[in-house]
Each structure stands twice: as structure tokens, then as C-alpha cells.
mmCIF file of C-alpha atoms in Angstrom:
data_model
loop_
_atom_site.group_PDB
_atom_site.id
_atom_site.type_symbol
_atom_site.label_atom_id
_atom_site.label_comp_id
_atom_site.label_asym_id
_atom_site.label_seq_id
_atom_site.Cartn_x
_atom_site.Cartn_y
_atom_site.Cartn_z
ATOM 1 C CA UNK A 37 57.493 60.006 118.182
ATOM 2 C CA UNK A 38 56.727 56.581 119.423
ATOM 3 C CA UNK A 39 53.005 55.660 120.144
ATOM 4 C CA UNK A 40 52.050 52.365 121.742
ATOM 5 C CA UNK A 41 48.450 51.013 122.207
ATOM 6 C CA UNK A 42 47.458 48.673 124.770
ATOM 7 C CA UNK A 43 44.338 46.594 124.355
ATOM 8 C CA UNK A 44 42.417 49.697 123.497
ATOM 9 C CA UNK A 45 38.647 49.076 123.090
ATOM 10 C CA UNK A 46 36.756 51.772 121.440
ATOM 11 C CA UNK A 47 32.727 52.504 121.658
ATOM 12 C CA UNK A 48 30.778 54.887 119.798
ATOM 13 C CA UNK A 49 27.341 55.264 122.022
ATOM 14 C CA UNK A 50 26.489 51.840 122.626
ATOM 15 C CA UNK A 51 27.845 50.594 120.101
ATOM 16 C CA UNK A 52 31.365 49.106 120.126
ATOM 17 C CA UNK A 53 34.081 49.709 117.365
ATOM 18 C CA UNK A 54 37.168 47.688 117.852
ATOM 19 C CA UNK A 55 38.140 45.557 121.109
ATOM 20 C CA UNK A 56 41.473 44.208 122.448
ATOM 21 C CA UNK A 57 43.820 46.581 119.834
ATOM 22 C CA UNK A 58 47.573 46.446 120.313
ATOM 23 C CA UNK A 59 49.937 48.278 118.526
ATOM 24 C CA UNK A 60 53.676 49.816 118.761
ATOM 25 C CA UNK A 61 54.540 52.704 115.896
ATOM 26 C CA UNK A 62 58.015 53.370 116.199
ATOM 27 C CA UNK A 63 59.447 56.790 115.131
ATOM 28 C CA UNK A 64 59.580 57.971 111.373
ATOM 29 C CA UNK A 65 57.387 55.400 110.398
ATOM 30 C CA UNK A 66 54.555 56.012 108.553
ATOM 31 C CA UNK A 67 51.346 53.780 109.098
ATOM 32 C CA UNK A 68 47.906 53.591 107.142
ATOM 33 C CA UNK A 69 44.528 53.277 108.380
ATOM 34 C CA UNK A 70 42.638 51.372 106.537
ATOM 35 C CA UNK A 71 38.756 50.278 106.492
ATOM 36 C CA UNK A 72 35.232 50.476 105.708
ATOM 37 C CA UNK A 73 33.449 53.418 107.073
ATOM 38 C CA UNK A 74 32.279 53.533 110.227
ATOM 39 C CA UNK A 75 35.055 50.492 111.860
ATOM 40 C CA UNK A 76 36.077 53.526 113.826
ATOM 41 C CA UNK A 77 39.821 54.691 111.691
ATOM 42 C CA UNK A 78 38.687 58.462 113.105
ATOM 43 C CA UNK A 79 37.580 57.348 116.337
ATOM 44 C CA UNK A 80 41.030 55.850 117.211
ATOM 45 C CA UNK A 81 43.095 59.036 115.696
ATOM 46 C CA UNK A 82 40.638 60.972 117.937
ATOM 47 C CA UNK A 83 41.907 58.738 121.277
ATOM 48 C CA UNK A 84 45.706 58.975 120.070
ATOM 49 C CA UNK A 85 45.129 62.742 119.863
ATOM 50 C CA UNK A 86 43.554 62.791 122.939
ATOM 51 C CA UNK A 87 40.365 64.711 121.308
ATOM 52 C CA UNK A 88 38.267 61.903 122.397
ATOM 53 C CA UNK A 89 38.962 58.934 125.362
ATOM 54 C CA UNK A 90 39.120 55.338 124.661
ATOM 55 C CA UNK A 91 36.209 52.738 126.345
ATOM 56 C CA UNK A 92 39.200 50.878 127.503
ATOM 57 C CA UNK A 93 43.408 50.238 127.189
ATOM 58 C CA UNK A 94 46.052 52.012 127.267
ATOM 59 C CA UNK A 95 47.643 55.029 125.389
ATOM 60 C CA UNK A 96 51.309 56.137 125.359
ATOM 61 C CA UNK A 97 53.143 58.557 123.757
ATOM 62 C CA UNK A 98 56.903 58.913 123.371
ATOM 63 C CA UNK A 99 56.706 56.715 126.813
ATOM 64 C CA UNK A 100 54.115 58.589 128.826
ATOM 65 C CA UNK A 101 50.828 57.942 129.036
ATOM 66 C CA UNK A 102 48.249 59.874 127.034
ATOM 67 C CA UNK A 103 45.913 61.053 130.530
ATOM 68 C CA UNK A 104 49.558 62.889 132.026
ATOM 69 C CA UNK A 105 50.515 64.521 129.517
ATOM 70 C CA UNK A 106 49.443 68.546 129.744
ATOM 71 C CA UNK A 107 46.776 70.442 127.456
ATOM 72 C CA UNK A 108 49.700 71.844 125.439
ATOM 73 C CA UNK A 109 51.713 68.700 124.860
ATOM 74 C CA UNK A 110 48.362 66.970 123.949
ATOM 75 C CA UNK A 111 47.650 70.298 121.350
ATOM 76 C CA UNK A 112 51.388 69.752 119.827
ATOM 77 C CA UNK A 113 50.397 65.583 119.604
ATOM 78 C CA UNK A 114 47.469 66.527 117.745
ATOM 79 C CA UNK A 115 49.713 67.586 114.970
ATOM 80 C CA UNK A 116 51.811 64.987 114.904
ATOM 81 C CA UNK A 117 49.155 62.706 114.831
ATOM 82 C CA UNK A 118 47.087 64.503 112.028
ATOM 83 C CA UNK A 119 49.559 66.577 109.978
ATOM 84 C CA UNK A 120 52.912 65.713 107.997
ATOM 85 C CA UNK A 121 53.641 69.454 107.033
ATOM 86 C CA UNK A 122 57.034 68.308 105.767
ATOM 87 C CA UNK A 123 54.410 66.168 102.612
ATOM 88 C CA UNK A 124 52.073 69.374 102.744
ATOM 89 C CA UNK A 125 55.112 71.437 101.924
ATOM 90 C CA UNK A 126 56.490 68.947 99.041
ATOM 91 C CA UNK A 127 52.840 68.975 97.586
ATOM 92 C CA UNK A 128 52.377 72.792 97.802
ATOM 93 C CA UNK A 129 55.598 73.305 96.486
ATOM 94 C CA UNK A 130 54.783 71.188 92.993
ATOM 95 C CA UNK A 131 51.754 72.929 92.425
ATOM 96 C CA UNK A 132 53.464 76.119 92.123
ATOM 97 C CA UNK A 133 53.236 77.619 95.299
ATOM 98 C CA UNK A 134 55.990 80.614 95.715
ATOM 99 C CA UNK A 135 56.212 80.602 99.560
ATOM 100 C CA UNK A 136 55.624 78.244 102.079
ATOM 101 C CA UNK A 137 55.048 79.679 105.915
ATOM 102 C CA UNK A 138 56.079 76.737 108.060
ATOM 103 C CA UNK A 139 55.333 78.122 111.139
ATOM 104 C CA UNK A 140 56.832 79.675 114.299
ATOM 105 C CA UNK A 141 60.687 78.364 114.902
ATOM 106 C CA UNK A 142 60.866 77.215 118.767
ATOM 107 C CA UNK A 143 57.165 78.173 119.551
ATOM 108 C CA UNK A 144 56.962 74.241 120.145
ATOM 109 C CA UNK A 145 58.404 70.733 119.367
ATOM 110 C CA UNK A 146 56.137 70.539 116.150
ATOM 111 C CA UNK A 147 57.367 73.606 114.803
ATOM 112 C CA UNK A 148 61.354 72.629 115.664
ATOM 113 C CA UNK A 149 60.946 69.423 113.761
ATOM 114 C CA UNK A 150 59.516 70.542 110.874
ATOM 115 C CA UNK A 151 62.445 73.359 110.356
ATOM 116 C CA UNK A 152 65.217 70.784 111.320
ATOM 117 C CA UNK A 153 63.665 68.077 108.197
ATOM 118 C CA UNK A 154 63.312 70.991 106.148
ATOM 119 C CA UNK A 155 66.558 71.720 105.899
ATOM 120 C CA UNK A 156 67.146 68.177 103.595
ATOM 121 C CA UNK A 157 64.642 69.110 101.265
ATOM 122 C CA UNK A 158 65.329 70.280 98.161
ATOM 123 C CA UNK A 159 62.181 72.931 97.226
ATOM 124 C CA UNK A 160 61.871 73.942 93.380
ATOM 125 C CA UNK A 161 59.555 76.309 93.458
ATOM 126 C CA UNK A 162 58.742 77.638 96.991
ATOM 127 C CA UNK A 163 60.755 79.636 99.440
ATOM 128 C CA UNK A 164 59.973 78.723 102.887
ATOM 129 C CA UNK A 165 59.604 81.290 105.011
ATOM 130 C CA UNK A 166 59.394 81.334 109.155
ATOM 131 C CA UNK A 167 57.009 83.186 111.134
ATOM 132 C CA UNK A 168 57.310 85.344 114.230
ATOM 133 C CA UNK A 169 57.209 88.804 115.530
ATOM 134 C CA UNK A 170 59.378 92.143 116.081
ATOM 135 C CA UNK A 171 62.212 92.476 118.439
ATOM 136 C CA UNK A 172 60.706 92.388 122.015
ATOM 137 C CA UNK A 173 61.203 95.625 123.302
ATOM 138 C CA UNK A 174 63.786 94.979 125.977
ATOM 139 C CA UNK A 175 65.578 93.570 123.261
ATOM 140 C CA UNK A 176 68.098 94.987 120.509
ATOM 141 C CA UNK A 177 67.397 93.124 117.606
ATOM 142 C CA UNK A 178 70.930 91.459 117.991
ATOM 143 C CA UNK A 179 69.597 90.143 121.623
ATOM 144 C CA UNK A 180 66.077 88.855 120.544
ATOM 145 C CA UNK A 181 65.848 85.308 120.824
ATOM 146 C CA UNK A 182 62.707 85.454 118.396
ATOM 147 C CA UNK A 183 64.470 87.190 115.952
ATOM 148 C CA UNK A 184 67.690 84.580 116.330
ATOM 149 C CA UNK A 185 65.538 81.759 116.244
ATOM 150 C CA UNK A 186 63.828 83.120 112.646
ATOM 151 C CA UNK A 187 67.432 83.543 111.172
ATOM 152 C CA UNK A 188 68.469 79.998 112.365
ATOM 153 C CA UNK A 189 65.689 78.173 111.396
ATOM 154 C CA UNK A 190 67.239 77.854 107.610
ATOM 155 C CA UNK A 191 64.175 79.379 105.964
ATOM 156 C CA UNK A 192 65.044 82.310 103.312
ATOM 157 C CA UNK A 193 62.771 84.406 104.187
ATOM 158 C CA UNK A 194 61.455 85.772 107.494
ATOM 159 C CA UNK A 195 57.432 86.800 108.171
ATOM 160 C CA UNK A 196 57.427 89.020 111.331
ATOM 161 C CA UNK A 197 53.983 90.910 112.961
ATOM 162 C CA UNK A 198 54.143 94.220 114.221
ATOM 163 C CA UNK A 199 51.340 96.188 115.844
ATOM 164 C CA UNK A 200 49.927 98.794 113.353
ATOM 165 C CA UNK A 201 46.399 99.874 115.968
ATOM 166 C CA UNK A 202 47.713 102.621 118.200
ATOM 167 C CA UNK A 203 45.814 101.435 120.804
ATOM 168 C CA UNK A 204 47.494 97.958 120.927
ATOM 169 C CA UNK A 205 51.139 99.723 121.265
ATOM 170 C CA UNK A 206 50.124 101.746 123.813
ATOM 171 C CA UNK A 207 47.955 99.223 126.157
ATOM 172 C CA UNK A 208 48.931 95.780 125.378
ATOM 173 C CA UNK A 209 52.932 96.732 124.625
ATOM 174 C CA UNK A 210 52.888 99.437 127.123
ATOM 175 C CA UNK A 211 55.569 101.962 124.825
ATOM 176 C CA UNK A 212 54.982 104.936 122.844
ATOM 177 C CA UNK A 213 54.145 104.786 119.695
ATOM 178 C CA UNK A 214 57.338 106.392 118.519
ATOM 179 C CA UNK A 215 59.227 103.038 120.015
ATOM 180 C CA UNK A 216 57.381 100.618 118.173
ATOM 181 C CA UNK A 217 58.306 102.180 114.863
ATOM 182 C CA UNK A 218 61.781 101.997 116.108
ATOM 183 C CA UNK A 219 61.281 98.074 116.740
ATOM 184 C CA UNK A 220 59.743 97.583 113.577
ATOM 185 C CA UNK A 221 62.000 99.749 111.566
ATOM 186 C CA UNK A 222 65.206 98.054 113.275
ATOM 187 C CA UNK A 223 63.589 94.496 112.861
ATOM 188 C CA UNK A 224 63.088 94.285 109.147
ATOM 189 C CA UNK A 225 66.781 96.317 109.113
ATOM 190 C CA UNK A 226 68.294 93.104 110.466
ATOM 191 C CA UNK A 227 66.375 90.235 109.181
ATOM 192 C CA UNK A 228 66.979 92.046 105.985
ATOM 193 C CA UNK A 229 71.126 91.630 106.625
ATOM 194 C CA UNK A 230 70.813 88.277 107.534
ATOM 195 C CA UNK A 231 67.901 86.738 105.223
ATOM 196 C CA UNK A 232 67.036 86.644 101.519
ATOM 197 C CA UNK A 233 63.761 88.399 102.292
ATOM 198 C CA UNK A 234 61.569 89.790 105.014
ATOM 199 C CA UNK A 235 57.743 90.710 105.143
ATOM 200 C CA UNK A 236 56.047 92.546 107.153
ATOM 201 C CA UNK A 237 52.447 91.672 108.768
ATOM 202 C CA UNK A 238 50.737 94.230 110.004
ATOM 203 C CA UNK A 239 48.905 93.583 112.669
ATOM 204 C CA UNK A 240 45.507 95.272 113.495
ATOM 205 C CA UNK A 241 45.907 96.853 110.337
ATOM 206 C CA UNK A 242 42.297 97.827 109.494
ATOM 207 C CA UNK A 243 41.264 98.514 112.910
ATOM 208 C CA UNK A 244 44.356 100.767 113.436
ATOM 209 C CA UNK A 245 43.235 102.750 110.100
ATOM 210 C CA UNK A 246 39.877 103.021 110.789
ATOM 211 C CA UNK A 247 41.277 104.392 114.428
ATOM 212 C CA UNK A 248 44.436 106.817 113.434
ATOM 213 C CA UNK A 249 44.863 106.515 109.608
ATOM 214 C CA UNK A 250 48.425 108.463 109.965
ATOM 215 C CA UNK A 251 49.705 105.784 112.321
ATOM 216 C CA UNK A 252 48.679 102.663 110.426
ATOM 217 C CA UNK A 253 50.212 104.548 107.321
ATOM 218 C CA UNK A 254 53.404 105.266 108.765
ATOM 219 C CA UNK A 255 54.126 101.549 110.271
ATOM 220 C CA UNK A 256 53.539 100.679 106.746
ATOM 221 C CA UNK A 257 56.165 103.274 105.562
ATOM 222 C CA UNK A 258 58.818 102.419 108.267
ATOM 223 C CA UNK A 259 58.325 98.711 107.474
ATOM 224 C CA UNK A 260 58.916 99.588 103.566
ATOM 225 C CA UNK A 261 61.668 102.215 104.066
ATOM 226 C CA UNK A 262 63.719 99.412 106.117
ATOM 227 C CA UNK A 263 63.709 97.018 103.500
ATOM 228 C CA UNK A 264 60.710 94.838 103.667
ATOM 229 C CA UNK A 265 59.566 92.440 100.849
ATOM 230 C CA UNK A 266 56.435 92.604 101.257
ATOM 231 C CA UNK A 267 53.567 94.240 103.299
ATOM 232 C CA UNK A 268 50.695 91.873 104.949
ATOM 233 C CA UNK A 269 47.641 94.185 105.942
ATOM 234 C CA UNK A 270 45.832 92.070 108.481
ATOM 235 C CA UNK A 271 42.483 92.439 110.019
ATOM 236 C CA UNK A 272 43.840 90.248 112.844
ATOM 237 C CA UNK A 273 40.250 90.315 114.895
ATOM 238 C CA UNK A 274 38.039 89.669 111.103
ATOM 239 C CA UNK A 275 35.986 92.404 112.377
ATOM 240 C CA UNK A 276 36.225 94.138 108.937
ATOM 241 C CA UNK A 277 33.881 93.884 106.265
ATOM 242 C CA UNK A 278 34.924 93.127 102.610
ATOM 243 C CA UNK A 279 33.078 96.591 101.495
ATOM 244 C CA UNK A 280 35.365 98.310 104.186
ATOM 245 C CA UNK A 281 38.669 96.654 103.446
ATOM 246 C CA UNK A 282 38.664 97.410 99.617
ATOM 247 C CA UNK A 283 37.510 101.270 100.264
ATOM 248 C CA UNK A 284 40.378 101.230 102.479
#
């Protein structure tokens, strides 16, 4: 991602922190900010973002300029700007870590380009692992595009949500709750054929046990009978207390 600046001028209050600043970063390069506190290194990261406007210039990324681009593409700059994950992932991976999520593949360009530069890195310890959910449930898990973009990505292993609060399948899916242990059951099935390992996250966990205990048990068991890994319990809304989650 290119990023030029124009004779940006930036103010904090009345005061002003840098005048007349030009500068063209060209893509895969990696630039340093360097300075005394206070000469305004977060101030400009905060106008490149687009977390903060400049007093004055110009701001372009890849070509466009900084005030057109949408909400969204400004949220994906932001981690561009402010995150290598491919270093975060090298780091985590020498102290020891065994799995690194890298995030959702195809949710958005961020996500994309990390998976694509993964694939050249050799990981000694870790196992990187892609997030995403079940099989839509139009979908066969052969048709899902989520699914397909999981075992594509090149990560070994596969992290997939599920809805485990009866109340969730029935109102926000809209299916019984019958179907959604099909979907789950069939999902792990064939990440399991074509990946190293898949978990299972189960979302709504705690407020699904505290609501049907049965249920919330048995999306564990389907998840575990098809092969999963592992099993995340999630209290997806942090509604639960720590005194409820370990009686539970």
C-alpha cells in the first residue's frame, strides 16, 4: 500500500506540531518514526489512519485520497497503518506460542494479505489457524464459500463458530434447532477431511447453558463426535461472571 503526504501541517489545540511535511512510502517498505515526545509521531499515524484530520495537506492512500475513501476501507487502513501481523506472528511464534489465529480469510483486504505472506513463512512452533463460521445454511458444506475460503487460505487448522443459545438458532438463523446441529456436525466433518485440525467455538455458550443446558451440551457433543480438535466455550456477550463460568 502506497501512502503519499502532501504538505501536511498538523496542530494539537493551538499548538502546532509539524508544518509543510511531504512524503511518498512506497509498498513493502517499512518506515520509522522517530522523535522526542510530543513532535506529534502519533498525531500523524492518527491522520494517515484517518482517526484524526490533519490542520492542513493532503493524504492519499494507494492513490485516493484519505476524505473518499469509505468507513470500512478507512477501518481496514487502520491496520495497515498500525499492525504488521505477519512480525506479530514471527514474534508469537518464538516465544512458544502453539497456534496463531490470523484472522478471517476474505472478510477484507487485511485479512487476504496476511494469509497470502503467510504462506512463505516458515513457523517452528505455531500452527496458524483461520477463523470463520459453519456452513451457511443454504449451503452444503462443499458449496460454502466460507468454508472454501478457510481450506484455501493455507492455514492447518480451521477455527469455525457455531451457535450453541437456542434462542440465537431459532431467531437470528431462523432454522430449527435440529438443522444447526446438522451444519455444525457436517462442518467440522469436512474441514476435518480437508485440514490438519478443526476447533470448534461455541458461540453463546454460557448463555445457551444457563437457557437449555441439554442444547448447549449436545452442540458440544455433535461438534466432538464429528471430529473436532478442540472445543472453545464462549461467553460471546461477557455477560457471565467468573463465579458462574467455573460452576458451569
Amino acid at each position: 500500500m502506497s501512502i503519499l503526504l502532501d504538505h501536511i501541517r498538523l496542530a494539537y489545540g493551538s499548538r502546532t506540531l509539524l508544518t509543510d511535511a511531504c512524503a511518498t512510502l512506497a509498498p513493502g517498505t517499512l518506515t520509522a518514526l522517530i522523535g522526542r515526545n510530543g513532535t506529534g509521531k502519533s498525531t500523524l499515524l492518527r491522520a494517515v489512519a484517518g482517526l484524526a484530520p490533519a490542520a492542513g495537506g493532503r493524504i492519499e492512500l494507494c492513490g485516493r485520497p484519505l476524505d473518499q475513501l469509505t468507513p470500512r476501507q478507512r477501518a481496514e487502513t487502520v491496520a495497515f497503518v498500525t499492525t504488521d501481523k505477519v512480525r506479530i506472528a514471527r514474534q508469537l511464534d518464538y516465544l512458544g506460542m502453539d497456534y496463531i489465529e490470523g484472522g478471517w480469510p476474505g472478510a477484507n483486504p487485511v485479512e487476504t494479505e496476511f494469509f497470502n505472506a503467510m504462506r512463505g513463512v516458515g513457523l517452528r512452533n505455531a500452527k496458524l489457524a483461520a477463523f470463520g463460521s459453519t456452513h451457511h445454511p443454504s449451503h452444503t458444506p462443499e458449496t460454502d464459500p466460507t468454508l472454501a475460503a478457510l481450506i484455501s487460505s493455507g492455514a492447518r487448522v480451521a477455527a469455525v463458530f457455531g451457535k450453541s443459545c437456542p434462542r440465537h438458532v431459532e431467531v437470528a438463523l431462523g432454522i430449527s434447532r435440529e438443522r444447526n446441529l446438522e451444519i455444525i456436525g457436517n462442518s467440522i466433518s469436512f474441514l476435518k477431511k480437508n485440514m490438519e485440525e478443526a476447533f470448534f467455538d461455541a458461540e453463546h455458550f454460557f448463555d445457551g447453558f444457563k437457557r437449555e443446558p441439554e442444547y448447549a451440551l449436545a452442540v458440544l457433543r455433535t461438534a466432538w463426535e464429528h471430529g473436532a480438535d478442540c472445543l472453545a466455550l464462549c461467553d460471546t456477550n461477557g455477560g457471565t461472571m467468573p463465579e458462574e463460568i467455573s460452576s458451569i
